[in-house]
Amino acid sequence: MPSVPDLRRDFPALLQQVNGRPLAYLDNAATAQKPRAVIDAIVGFYERDNSNVHRGLHALSMRATHAYEGARERVARFIGAADPTEVVFTRGTTESINLVARGLAATLKPGDVILATEMEHHSNLLPWQQAAHRSGAELRLVPVTGADAEGGLDQAALDALLTPAVKIFTFTHGSNTLGTVNPAAELCARARAVGAVTVLDAAQTAGHGAFDVRGLGADFTAFSGHKMCGPTGIGVLHGRREQLDQLEPDETGGGMVAQAGFTESRWKPAPERHEAGTPHVAGAIGLAAACDYLEAAGREAIAAHDAALARLAFDRLAELPGIRLLGPRGPRGGLVSFAFADVHAHDVVTLADEDGIALRGGHHCNQPLMRKLGLASTARASFYLYNTEEEVERMVASLRRVLKFFGAT
Ligand code: C6P
């Protein structure tokens, strides 16, 4: 990986001051900053090649189509897909999961089970609640271990829950609140052994290390471009070819139809089948540029860097009085969530912002898990390739000031 000071110069947003202090951007699990290469790719498209795709024979339309399909190939290589046609562009993880959940709901019947886990983001929980309501299937949840959520999945419960009645097992690869990284390949293999279709929420992992959909083995994998240095409004649903072709389209309209009649129509195969309407061409091009950028930086090195900062933050935060740290004591992804007994997370985040430090406070779209843990909210620091140890130390110093302000030291 290039040196962090060198990397930081690639990110215009990081060069600013906030409240008179250099910005320490520690909210990367919400969205990552964008390198100049990604911004330039998007601007370049709009300045030179802007046109609709798949619909025109003029020069700009051909260039746009070439760039859009080139982006699909780039993303396919980035995630180790067998073929670019396995990559469906969506608006992001949320849309990808909704697409799968609505499509698979049509295959379920009463008595079937959809298995998810207690650590799911709302985006990988609510669509399955709806799929269960629509189909009469039952939604069951694998519990999270530990009173303070040591943060693993309860293996004994999983063994008992993973029966042949389970038709879908959906789970997050990396928890956005606990920092847990689930053993996705092993879980997919176990689910496959009972005949379940697997859906992997990779929002927090696809851009944070080596990521190989074939090795992981999920039938469907969802992630967002904006959390991996790409633009907002673009994401991916990866699926095995035959599965994508069997899935009923969630949206119909232009671009996805093979033969349209007045009363009946036939759909194209994947990926077009799941991309109705004008796609986010500039977004796909920006995402491809983000793949180039992350690969050049070194994906294994990024994962090691993020995890080391999270470990440092975990250890340093543990020194603060009255702090409750969530998630595994052992290896974790690049984020740490914490709560103080006497200071609300929103106050923590607001006062840290005065010091130029961007944290996130809230339930992180994990409301049921928070409720189980007896918490309304936590503060969260989440790291990426451009963050530094100095920023971790600044955060800890700022939190000491917060505790003093509230008389909680
Ligand atoms: N988490 C955060 O933690 P979208 O909004 O579609 O790009 O991603 C949704 C999503 C799905 N799964 C997981 C595990 C996630 O962490 C997220 C997004 C953000 O700050 C926003 S709540």
Tab-separated table of C-alpha atoms and ligand atoms in Angstrom:
chain	number	residue	atom	x	y	z
A	1	MET	CA	0.000	0.000	0.000
A	2	PRO	CA	1.334	3.501	-0.763
A	3	SER	CA	2.105	5.586	2.318
A	4	VAL	CA	-0.987	6.978	4.027
A	5	PRO	CA	0.104	10.639	3.553
A	6	ASP	CA	0.435	9.922	-0.195
A	7	LEU	CA	-2.971	8.251	-0.294
A	8	ARG	CA	-4.595	11.137	1.560
A	9	ARG	CA	-3.544	13.558	-1.162
A	10	ASP	CA	-5.718	11.569	-3.595
A	11	PHE	CA	-8.864	12.450	-1.622
A	12	PRO	CA	-9.856	16.115	-2.008
A	13	ALA	CA	-12.445	15.965	0.797
A	14	LEU	CA	-9.782	14.947	3.317
A	15	LEU	CA	-7.785	18.110	2.734
A	16	GLN	CA	-10.298	20.343	4.507
A	17	GLN	CA	-10.570	21.718	8.013
A	18	VAL	CA	-13.717	21.255	10.082
A	19	ASN	CA	-14.261	23.628	12.993
A	20	GLY	CA	-10.708	24.850	12.580
A	21	ARG	CA	-9.187	21.365	12.845
A	22	PRO	CA	-8.002	19.000	10.089
A	23	LEU	CA	-10.854	16.670	9.249
A	24	ALA	CA	-10.520	13.196	10.803
A	25	TYR	CA	-13.096	11.270	8.802
A	26	LEU	CA	-14.006	8.183	10.836
A	27	ASP	CA	-17.414	7.448	9.334
A	28	ASN	CA	-16.369	5.141	6.541
A	29	ALA	CA	-18.875	2.405	7.314
A	30	ALA	CA	-21.584	4.924	6.395
A	31	THR	CA	-19.822	6.037	3.232
A	32	ALA	CA	-16.211	6.367	2.096
A	33	GLN	CA	-14.556	9.446	0.598
A	34	LYS	CA	-13.807	9.501	-3.122
A	35	PRO	CA	-10.365	9.672	-4.707
A	36	ARG	CA	-9.665	12.150	-7.494
A	37	ALA	CA	-9.484	9.230	-9.994
A	38	VAL	CA	-13.134	8.357	-9.316
A	39	ILE	CA	-14.286	11.973	-9.487
A	40	ASP	CA	-12.371	12.451	-12.771
A	41	ALA	CA	-13.876	9.307	-14.298
A	42	ILE	CA	-17.394	10.578	-13.587
A	43	VAL	CA	-16.670	14.117	-14.831
A	44	GLY	CA	-14.898	12.709	-17.905
A	45	PHE	CA	-17.950	10.642	-18.797
A	46	TYR	CA	-20.290	13.623	-18.565
A	47	GLU	CA	-17.876	15.905	-20.439
A	48	ARG	CA	-17.116	13.562	-23.356
A	49	ASP	CA	-19.268	10.471	-23.623
A	50	ASN	CA	-22.614	11.262	-22.019
A	51	SER	CA	-25.307	9.329	-23.813
A	52	ASN	CA	-27.813	6.585	-23.124
A	53	VAL	CA	-26.614	2.992	-23.379
A	54	HIS	CA	-27.720	-0.010	-25.451
A	55	ARG	CA	-30.115	2.169	-27.443
A	56	GLY	CA	-28.149	4.178	-29.986
A	57	LEU	CA	-25.819	3.680	-32.894
A	58	HIS	CA	-24.126	7.071	-32.790
A	59	ALA	CA	-20.585	7.580	-31.532
A	60	LEU	CA	-21.418	8.823	-28.034
A	61	SER	CA	-23.933	6.075	-27.382
A	62	MET	CA	-21.453	3.447	-28.493
A	63	ARG	CA	-18.772	4.951	-26.260
A	64	ALA	CA	-21.155	5.088	-23.304
A	65	THR	CA	-22.251	1.486	-23.876
A	66	HIS	CA	-18.651	0.383	-24.162
A	67	ALA	CA	-17.753	2.167	-20.916
A	68	TYR	CA	-20.803	0.822	-19.076
A	69	GLU	CA	-20.191	-2.775	-20.139
A	70	GLY	CA	-16.484	-2.265	-19.483
A	71	ALA	CA	-17.395	-1.256	-15.942
A	72	ARG	CA	-19.363	-4.478	-15.559
A	73	GLU	CA	-16.312	-6.465	-16.647
A	74	ARG	CA	-14.121	-4.494	-14.242
A	75	VAL	CA	-16.405	-5.143	-11.291
A	76	ALA	CA	-16.693	-8.828	-12.253
A	77	ARG	CA	-12.888	-9.157	-12.128
A	78	PHE	CA	-12.754	-7.254	-8.820
A	79	ILE	CA	-15.064	-9.746	-7.124
A	80	GLY	CA	-13.857	-12.871	-8.917
A	81	ALA	CA	-17.139	-13.466	-10.779
A	82	ALA	CA	-17.120	-16.272	-13.335
A	83	ASP	CA	-18.576	-13.972	-15.972
A	84	PRO	CA	-19.581	-10.262	-16.285
A	85	THR	CA	-23.191	-11.309	-16.942
A	86	GLU	CA	-23.310	-12.340	-13.267
A	87	VAL	CA	-23.020	-8.666	-12.277
A	88	VAL	CA	-26.302	-6.746	-12.049
A	89	PHE	CA	-25.964	-3.020	-11.408
A	90	THR	CA	-28.395	-1.716	-8.802
A	91	ARG	CA	-28.629	1.421	-6.654
A	92	GLY	CA	-26.829	-0.294	-3.791
A	93	THR	CA	-26.991	-3.073	-1.226
A	94	THR	CA	-30.537	-2.186	-0.203
A	95	GLU	CA	-31.909	-2.405	-3.720
A	96	SER	CA	-29.930	-5.592	-4.435
A	97	ILE	CA	-31.405	-7.365	-1.410
A	98	ASN	CA	-34.930	-6.139	-2.111
A	99	LEU	CA	-34.607	-7.424	-5.663
A	100	VAL	CA	-33.597	-10.885	-4.473
A	101	ALA	CA	-36.102	-11.010	-1.616
A	102	ARG	CA	-39.032	-10.084	-3.854
A	103	GLY	CA	-37.896	-12.508	-6.544
A	104	LEU	CA	-37.373	-15.407	-4.155
A	105	ALA	CA	-40.607	-14.723	-2.247
A	106	ALA	CA	-42.431	-16.082	-5.286
A	107	THR	CA	-40.705	-19.454	-4.754
A	108	LEU	CA	-41.695	-19.796	-1.070
A	109	LYS	CA	-44.754	-21.361	0.527
A	110	PRO	CA	-46.145	-21.742	4.056
A	111	GLY	CA	-43.925	-24.094	6.080
A	112	ASP	CA	-40.749	-22.817	4.420
A	113	VAL	CA	-38.223	-20.972	6.550
A	114	ILE	CA	-36.153	-17.888	5.762
A	115	LEU	CA	-33.168	-17.810	8.113
A	116	ALA	CA	-31.407	-14.533	8.902
A	117	THR	CA	-29.415	-13.399	11.946
A	118	GLU	CA	-29.911	-10.935	14.776
A	119	MET	CA	-27.011	-8.802	13.521
A	120	GLU	CA	-28.615	-7.869	10.205
A	121	HIS	CA	-28.829	-4.303	9.037
A	122	HIS	CA	-32.448	-3.269	8.415
A	123	SER	CA	-31.670	-3.604	4.699
A	124	ASN	CA	-31.137	-7.331	5.143
A	125	LEU	CA	-34.002	-7.849	7.564
A	126	LEU	CA	-37.042	-5.847	6.465
A	127	PRO	CA	-37.104	-7.193	2.871
A	128	TRP	CA	-37.185	-10.729	4.325
A	129	GLN	CA	-39.960	-9.795	6.749
A	130	GLN	CA	-41.936	-8.716	3.714
A	131	ALA	CA	-41.014	-11.863	1.786
A	132	ALA	CA	-42.271	-13.919	4.752
A	133	HIS	CA	-45.534	-11.949	4.970
A	134	ARG	CA	-46.092	-12.256	1.241
A	135	SER	CA	-45.384	-15.986	0.963
A	136	GLY	CA	-46.525	-17.363	4.306
A	137	ALA	CA	-42.969	-18.564	5.027
A	138	GLU	CA	-41.539	-18.068	8.507
A	139	LEU	CA	-38.609	-15.767	9.268
A	140	ARG	CA	-36.261	-17.138	11.936
A	141	LEU	CA	-33.142	-15.509	13.358
A	142	VAL	CA	-29.806	-16.923	14.481
A	143	PRO	CA	-29.040	-15.295	17.854
A	144	VAL	CA	-25.923	-13.232	18.536
A	145	THR	CA	-23.783	-14.553	21.385
A	146	GLY	CA	-22.785	-12.876	24.609
A	147	ALA	CA	-24.615	-10.507	26.934
A	148	ASP	CA	-22.565	-7.690	25.534
A	149	ALA	CA	-22.643	-9.229	22.109
A	150	GLU	CA	-19.227	-10.779	21.996
A	151	GLY	CA	-20.582	-10.619	18.577
A	152	GLY	CA	-20.500	-14.054	17.026
A	153	LEU	CA	-23.372	-16.131	15.782
A	154	ASP	CA	-24.587	-18.718	18.270
A	155	GLN	CA	-23.248	-21.890	16.644
A	156	ALA	CA	-25.394	-24.310	18.631
A	157	ALA	CA	-28.512	-22.353	17.709
A	158	LEU	CA	-27.406	-22.222	14.098
A	159	ASP	CA	-26.979	-26.011	14.055
A	160	ALA	CA	-30.514	-26.428	15.377
A	161	LEU	CA	-32.005	-23.836	13.044
A	162	LEU	CA	-30.346	-24.983	9.832
A	163	THR	CA	-32.828	-27.679	8.812
A	164	PRO	CA	-34.113	-28.722	5.367
A	165	ALA	CA	-37.110	-26.404	5.964
A	166	VAL	CA	-34.698	-23.475	5.458
A	167	LYS	CA	-35.044	-22.374	1.855
A	168	ILE	CA	-33.021	-19.158	2.192
A	169	PHE	CA	-30.162	-18.315	4.527
A	170	THR	CA	-29.260	-14.639	4.427
A	171	PHE	CA	-26.579	-13.049	6.565
A	172	THR	CA	-24.165	-10.187	6.751
A	173	HIS	CA	-20.513	-10.762	6.003
A	174	GLY	CA	-19.402	-7.843	8.190
A	175	SER	CA	-21.585	-6.347	10.927
A	176	ASN	CA	-21.798	-2.550	10.713
A	177	THR	CA	-22.407	-2.271	14.472
A	178	LEU	CA	-20.468	-5.102	16.109
A	179	GLY	CA	-17.491	-5.251	13.762
A	180	THR	CA	-17.898	-9.032	13.554
A	181	VAL	CA	-16.778	-10.678	10.338
A	182	ASN	CA	-18.725	-13.882	9.774
A	183	PRO	CA	-17.053	-16.938	8.197
A	184	ALA	CA	-19.058	-16.555	5.012
A	185	ALA	CA	-17.615	-19.450	3.017
A	186	GLU	CA	-18.237	-21.903	5.864
A	187	LEU	CA	-21.771	-20.613	6.489
A	188	CYS	CA	-22.640	-20.796	2.782
A	189	ALA	CA	-21.364	-24.384	2.635
A	190	ARG	CA	-23.442	-25.365	5.676
A	191	ALA	CA	-26.553	-23.780	4.194
A	192	ARG	CA	-25.953	-25.452	0.857
A	193	ALA	CA	-25.766	-28.819	2.627
A	194	VAL	CA	-29.441	-28.447	3.661
A	195	GLY	CA	-30.427	-27.182	0.222
A	196	ALA	CA	-30.847	-23.496	1.139
A	197	VAL	CA	-30.186	-20.608	-1.234
A	198	THR	CA	-27.648	-18.221	0.313
A	199	VAL	CA	-27.707	-14.421	0.222
A	200	LEU	CA	-24.672	-12.508	1.447
A	201	ASP	CA	-24.790	-8.860	2.536
A	202	ALA	CA	-21.262	-7.686	1.712
A	203	ALA	CA	-21.871	-3.946	2.203
A	204	GLN	CA	-19.106	-3.730	4.823
A	205	THR	CA	-16.593	-6.101	3.260
A	206	ALA	CA	-16.526	-5.959	-0.549
A	207	GLY	CA	-14.212	-2.930	-0.583
A	208	HIS	CA	-12.167	-3.812	2.499
A	209	GLY	CA	-9.955	-6.671	1.382
A	210	ALA	CA	-9.647	-9.542	-1.022
A	211	PHE	CA	-13.141	-10.523	-2.035
A	212	ASP	CA	-13.890	-13.543	-4.177
A	213	VAL	CA	-17.519	-14.444	-4.779
A	214	ARG	CA	-16.635	-17.901	-6.063
A	215	GLY	CA	-14.575	-18.703	-2.974
A	216	LEU	CA	-17.308	-17.362	-0.684
A	217	GLY	CA	-19.891	-19.412	-2.521
A	218	ALA	CA	-23.083	-17.436	-1.881
A	219	ASP	CA	-25.791	-17.730	-4.504
A	220	PHE	CA	-26.406	-13.973	-4.285
A	221	THR	CA	-24.085	-11.248	-3.013
A	222	ALA	CA	-25.001	-7.589	-2.495
A	223	PHE	CA	-22.811	-4.531	-2.000
A	224	SER	CA	-22.703	-0.750	-2.482
A	225	GLY	CA	-20.252	1.325	-4.509
A	226	HIS	CA	-20.235	4.289	-2.148
A	227	LYS	CA	-18.716	2.343	0.755
A	228	MET	CA	-15.703	1.388	-1.393
A	229	CYS	CA	-14.657	4.816	-2.725
A	230	GLY	CA	-17.194	4.727	-5.566
A	231	PRO	CA	-20.149	7.047	-6.112
A	232	THR	CA	-23.520	6.883	-4.380
A	233	GLY	CA	-26.466	5.419	-6.271
A	234	ILE	CA	-24.599	2.444	-7.709
A	235	GLY	CA	-24.224	-1.036	-6.297
A	236	VAL	CA	-24.118	-4.636	-7.324
A	237	LEU	CA	-26.118	-7.784	-7.073
A	238	HIS	CA	-23.920	-10.710	-7.955
A	239	GLY	CA	-25.666	-13.980	-8.657
A	240	ARG	CA	-24.902	-17.290	-10.228
A	241	ARG	CA	-26.021	-17.108	-13.809
A	242	GLU	CA	-28.741	-19.751	-13.657
A	243	GLN	CA	-30.158	-18.263	-10.481
A	244	LEU	CA	-30.290	-14.722	-11.883
A	245	ASP	CA	-32.045	-16.066	-14.973
A	246	GLN	CA	-34.648	-17.864	-12.867
A	247	LEU	CA	-35.339	-14.865	-10.624
A	248	GLU	CA	-38.467	-12.978	-11.663
A	249	PRO	CA	-37.597	-9.344	-12.403
A	250	ASP	CA	-38.604	-6.903	-9.712
A	251	GLU	CA	-39.025	-4.030	-12.141
A	252	THR	CA	-40.097	-4.157	-15.754
A	253	GLY	CA	-39.758	-1.596	-18.543
A	254	GLY	CA	-37.255	-0.504	-21.138
A	255	GLY	CA	-34.001	-2.362	-21.684
A	256	MET	CA	-34.963	-5.628	-19.967
A	257	VAL	CA	-37.463	-6.993	-22.450
A	258	ALA	CA	-36.645	-9.488	-25.204
A	259	GLN	CA	-40.035	-9.357	-26.893
A	260	ALA	CA	-42.802	-6.968	-25.828
A	261	GLY	CA	-46.419	-7.533	-26.820
A	262	PHE	CA	-49.580	-5.568	-25.970
A	263	THR	CA	-50.610	-8.050	-23.307
A	264	GLU	CA	-47.632	-10.367	-22.724
A	265	SER	CA	-43.851	-9.948	-22.861
A	266	ARG	CA	-40.692	-12.021	-22.493
A	267	TRP	CA	-37.630	-10.914	-20.567
A	268	LYS	CA	-33.997	-10.873	-21.589
A	269	PRO	CA	-31.543	-13.057	-19.687
A	270	ALA	CA	-29.445	-11.607	-16.852
A	271	PRO	CA	-28.062	-9.081	-16.274
A	272	GLU	CA	-30.366	-6.922	-18.470
A	273	ARG	CA	-33.415	-8.756	-17.121
A	274	HIS	CA	-32.831	-7.024	-13.760
A	275	GLU	CA	-31.854	-3.578	-15.071
A	276	ALA	CA	-35.061	-1.939	-16.255
A	277	GLY	CA	-34.818	1.666	-17.434
A	278	THR	CA	-31.800	3.890	-18.021
A	279	PRO	CA	-29.045	2.702	-15.696
A	280	HIS	CA	-26.660	4.839	-13.642
A	281	VAL	CA	-24.001	4.857	-16.357
A	282	ALA	CA	-21.738	7.429	-14.714
A	283	GLY	CA	-22.075	5.564	-11.414
A	284	ALA	CA	-20.931	2.283	-12.939
A	285	ILE	CA	-17.957	4.036	-14.541
A	286	GLY	CA	-17.078	5.648	-11.217
A	287	LEU	CA	-17.340	2.282	-9.467
A	288	ALA	CA	-14.971	0.715	-12.004
A	289	ALA	CA	-12.494	3.522	-11.292
A	290	ALA	CA	-12.850	2.785	-7.564
A	291	CYS	CA	-12.025	-0.888	-8.240
A	292	ASP	CA	-8.877	0.223	-10.100
A	293	TYR	CA	-7.926	2.515	-7.235
A	294	LEU	CA	-8.408	-0.049	-4.464
A	295	GLU	CA	-6.616	-2.763	-6.392
A	296	ALA	CA	-3.647	-0.480	-7.037
A	297	ALA	CA	-3.544	0.432	-3.329
A	298	GLY	CA	-3.480	-3.283	-2.407
A	299	ARG	CA	-6.595	-4.923	-1.065
A	300	GLU	CA	-4.958	-7.232	1.490
A	301	ALA	CA	-2.977	-4.274	2.808
A	302	ILE	CA	-6.138	-2.176	3.135
A	303	ALA	CA	-7.825	-4.923	5.168
A	304	ALA	CA	-4.798	-5.230	7.446
A	305	HIS	CA	-4.590	-1.440	7.862
A	306	ASP	CA	-8.313	-1.077	8.738
A	307	ALA	CA	-8.189	-3.973	11.201
A	308	ALA	CA	-5.040	-2.625	12.887
A	309	LEU	CA	-6.650	0.785	13.396
A	310	ALA	CA	-9.803	-0.836	14.771
A	311	ARG	CA	-7.681	-2.918	17.169
A	312	LEU	CA	-5.798	0.161	18.325
A	313	ALA	CA	-9.050	2.087	18.764
A	314	PHE	CA	-10.610	-0.816	20.691
A	315	ASP	CA	-7.648	-1.045	23.088
A	316	ARG	CA	-7.347	2.722	23.612
A	317	LEU	CA	-11.111	3.191	24.060
A	318	ALA	CA	-11.148	0.390	26.645
A	319	GLU	CA	-9.083	2.712	28.889
A	320	LEU	CA	-11.957	5.239	29.113
A	321	PRO	CA	-14.164	5.172	32.222
A	322	GLY	CA	-17.723	3.882	31.900
A	323	ILE	CA	-17.326	2.753	28.312
A	324	ARG	CA	-19.111	-0.256	26.865
A	325	LEU	CA	-17.451	-1.644	23.763
A	326	LEU	CA	-19.456	-3.814	21.404
A	327	GLY	CA	-18.364	-6.762	19.370
A	328	PRO	CA	-15.611	-9.322	19.407
A	329	ARG	CA	-12.527	-8.949	21.559
A	330	GLY	CA	-10.640	-10.897	18.901
A	331	PRO	CA	-10.266	-10.227	15.173
A	332	ARG	CA	-12.753	-7.756	13.781
A	333	GLY	CA	-13.447	-5.588	10.759
A	334	GLY	CA	-12.403	-1.953	10.591
A	335	LEU	CA	-14.887	-0.417	13.011
A	336	VAL	CA	-15.631	0.001	16.716
A	337	SER	CA	-18.985	0.859	18.350
A	338	PHE	CA	-19.159	2.086	21.905
A	339	ALA	CA	-21.510	3.595	24.455
A	340	PHE	CA	-20.972	5.545	27.678
A	341	ALA	CA	-23.139	4.995	30.714
A	342	ASP	CA	-23.874	8.694	31.244
A	343	VAL	CA	-23.378	10.397	27.894
A	344	HIS	CA	-25.708	10.000	24.923
A	345	ALA	CA	-24.093	8.942	21.658
A	346	HIS	CA	-25.471	12.019	19.881
A	347	ASP	CA	-23.690	14.272	22.401
A	348	VAL	CA	-20.480	12.287	21.863
A	349	VAL	CA	-20.697	12.738	18.102
A	350	THR	CA	-21.636	16.430	18.304
A	351	LEU	CA	-18.731	17.275	20.626
A	352	ALA	CA	-16.249	15.196	18.615
A	353	ASP	CA	-17.348	17.159	15.550
A	354	GLU	CA	-16.232	20.337	17.331
A	355	ASP	CA	-12.759	18.776	17.223
A	356	GLY	CA	-13.027	18.046	13.500
A	357	ILE	CA	-13.709	14.330	14.056
A	358	ALA	CA	-16.507	12.668	12.096
A	359	LEU	CA	-18.077	9.756	14.002
A	360	ARG	CA	-21.520	8.262	13.649
A	361	GLY	CA	-24.073	8.021	16.442
A	362	GLY	CA	-27.382	6.198	16.440
A	363	HIS	CA	-28.801	2.722	16.057
A	364	HIS	CA	-26.949	2.199	12.740
A	365	CYS	CA	-30.063	0.576	11.252
A	366	ASN	CA	-29.674	-2.291	13.752
A	367	GLN	CA	-32.632	-1.394	15.985
A	368	PRO	CA	-33.680	-4.923	17.049
A	369	LEU	CA	-30.084	-5.824	17.977
A	370	MET	CA	-29.674	-2.570	19.905
A	371	ARG	CA	-32.868	-3.276	21.787
A	372	LYS	CA	-31.615	-6.759	22.669
A	373	LEU	CA	-28.403	-5.189	23.985
A	374	GLY	CA	-30.403	-2.671	26.050
A	375	LEU	CA	-29.039	0.266	24.091
A	376	ALA	CA	-30.777	3.090	22.256
A	377	SER	CA	-27.684	4.058	20.332
A	378	THR	CA	-23.913	3.850	20.133
A	379	ALA	CA	-21.151	6.026	18.769
A	380	ARG	CA	-19.068	4.383	16.061
A	381	ALA	CA	-15.648	4.972	14.543
A	382	SER	CA	-15.012	3.243	11.240
A	383	PHE	CA	-11.724	3.207	9.354
A	384	TYR	CA	-10.435	3.040	5.830
A	385	LEU	CA	-7.173	3.128	3.955
A	386	TYR	CA	-6.527	6.855	4.482
A	387	ASN	CA	-7.015	6.907	8.274
A	388	THR	CA	-4.098	7.159	10.681
A	389	GLU	CA	-3.088	6.175	14.203
A	390	GLU	CA	-2.873	9.887	14.962
A	391	GLU	CA	-6.586	10.211	14.136
A	392	VAL	CA	-7.361	7.393	16.581
A	393	GLU	CA	-5.402	9.247	19.276
A	394	ARG	CA	-7.214	12.483	18.434
A	395	MET	CA	-10.536	10.685	18.824
A	396	VAL	CA	-9.575	9.289	22.230
A	397	ALA	CA	-8.403	12.740	23.399
A	398	SER	CA	-11.642	14.266	22.162
A	399	LEU	CA	-13.691	11.631	24.010
A	400	ARG	CA	-11.800	12.417	27.215
A	401	ARG	CA	-12.864	16.039	26.738
A	402	VAL	CA	-16.475	14.887	26.203
A	403	LEU	CA	-16.427	12.848	29.414
A	404	LYS	CA	-14.986	15.784	31.335
A	405	PHE	CA	-17.613	18.126	29.893
A	406	PHE	CA	-20.361	15.849	31.232
A	407	GLY	CA	-18.574	15.270	34.539
A	408	ALA	CA	-18.309	11.565	33.695
A	409	THR	CA	-14.588	11.096	34.396
B	1	C6P	N1	-24.811	0.859	6.590
B	1	C6P	C1	-23.871	2.444	8.161
B	1	C6P	O1	-23.622	1.447	8.837
B	1	C6P	P1	-26.894	1.002	1.358
B	1	C6P	O2	-27.534	2.095	2.156
B	1	C6P	O3	-27.898	0.283	0.504
B	1	C6P	O4	-25.700	1.452	0.609
B	1	C6P	O5	-26.322	-0.067	2.420
B	1	C6P	C2	-27.163	-0.639	3.364
B	1	C6P	C3	-26.392	-1.531	4.290
B	1	C6P	C4	-26.607	-2.890	4.238
B	1	C6P	N2	-25.912	-3.741	5.006
B	1	C6P	C5	-24.977	-3.311	5.867
B	1	C6P	C6	-24.209	-4.307	6.686
B	1	C6P	C7	-24.723	-1.939	5.977
B	1	C6P	O6	-23.795	-1.523	6.840
B	1	C6P	C8	-25.469	-1.026	5.196
B	1	C6P	C9	-25.270	0.454	5.327
B	1	C6P	C10	-24.557	2.271	6.833
B	1	C6P	O7	-23.570	3.572	8.530
B	1	C6P	C11	-25.796	3.114	6.756
B	1	C6P	S1	-26.972	2.693	8.005
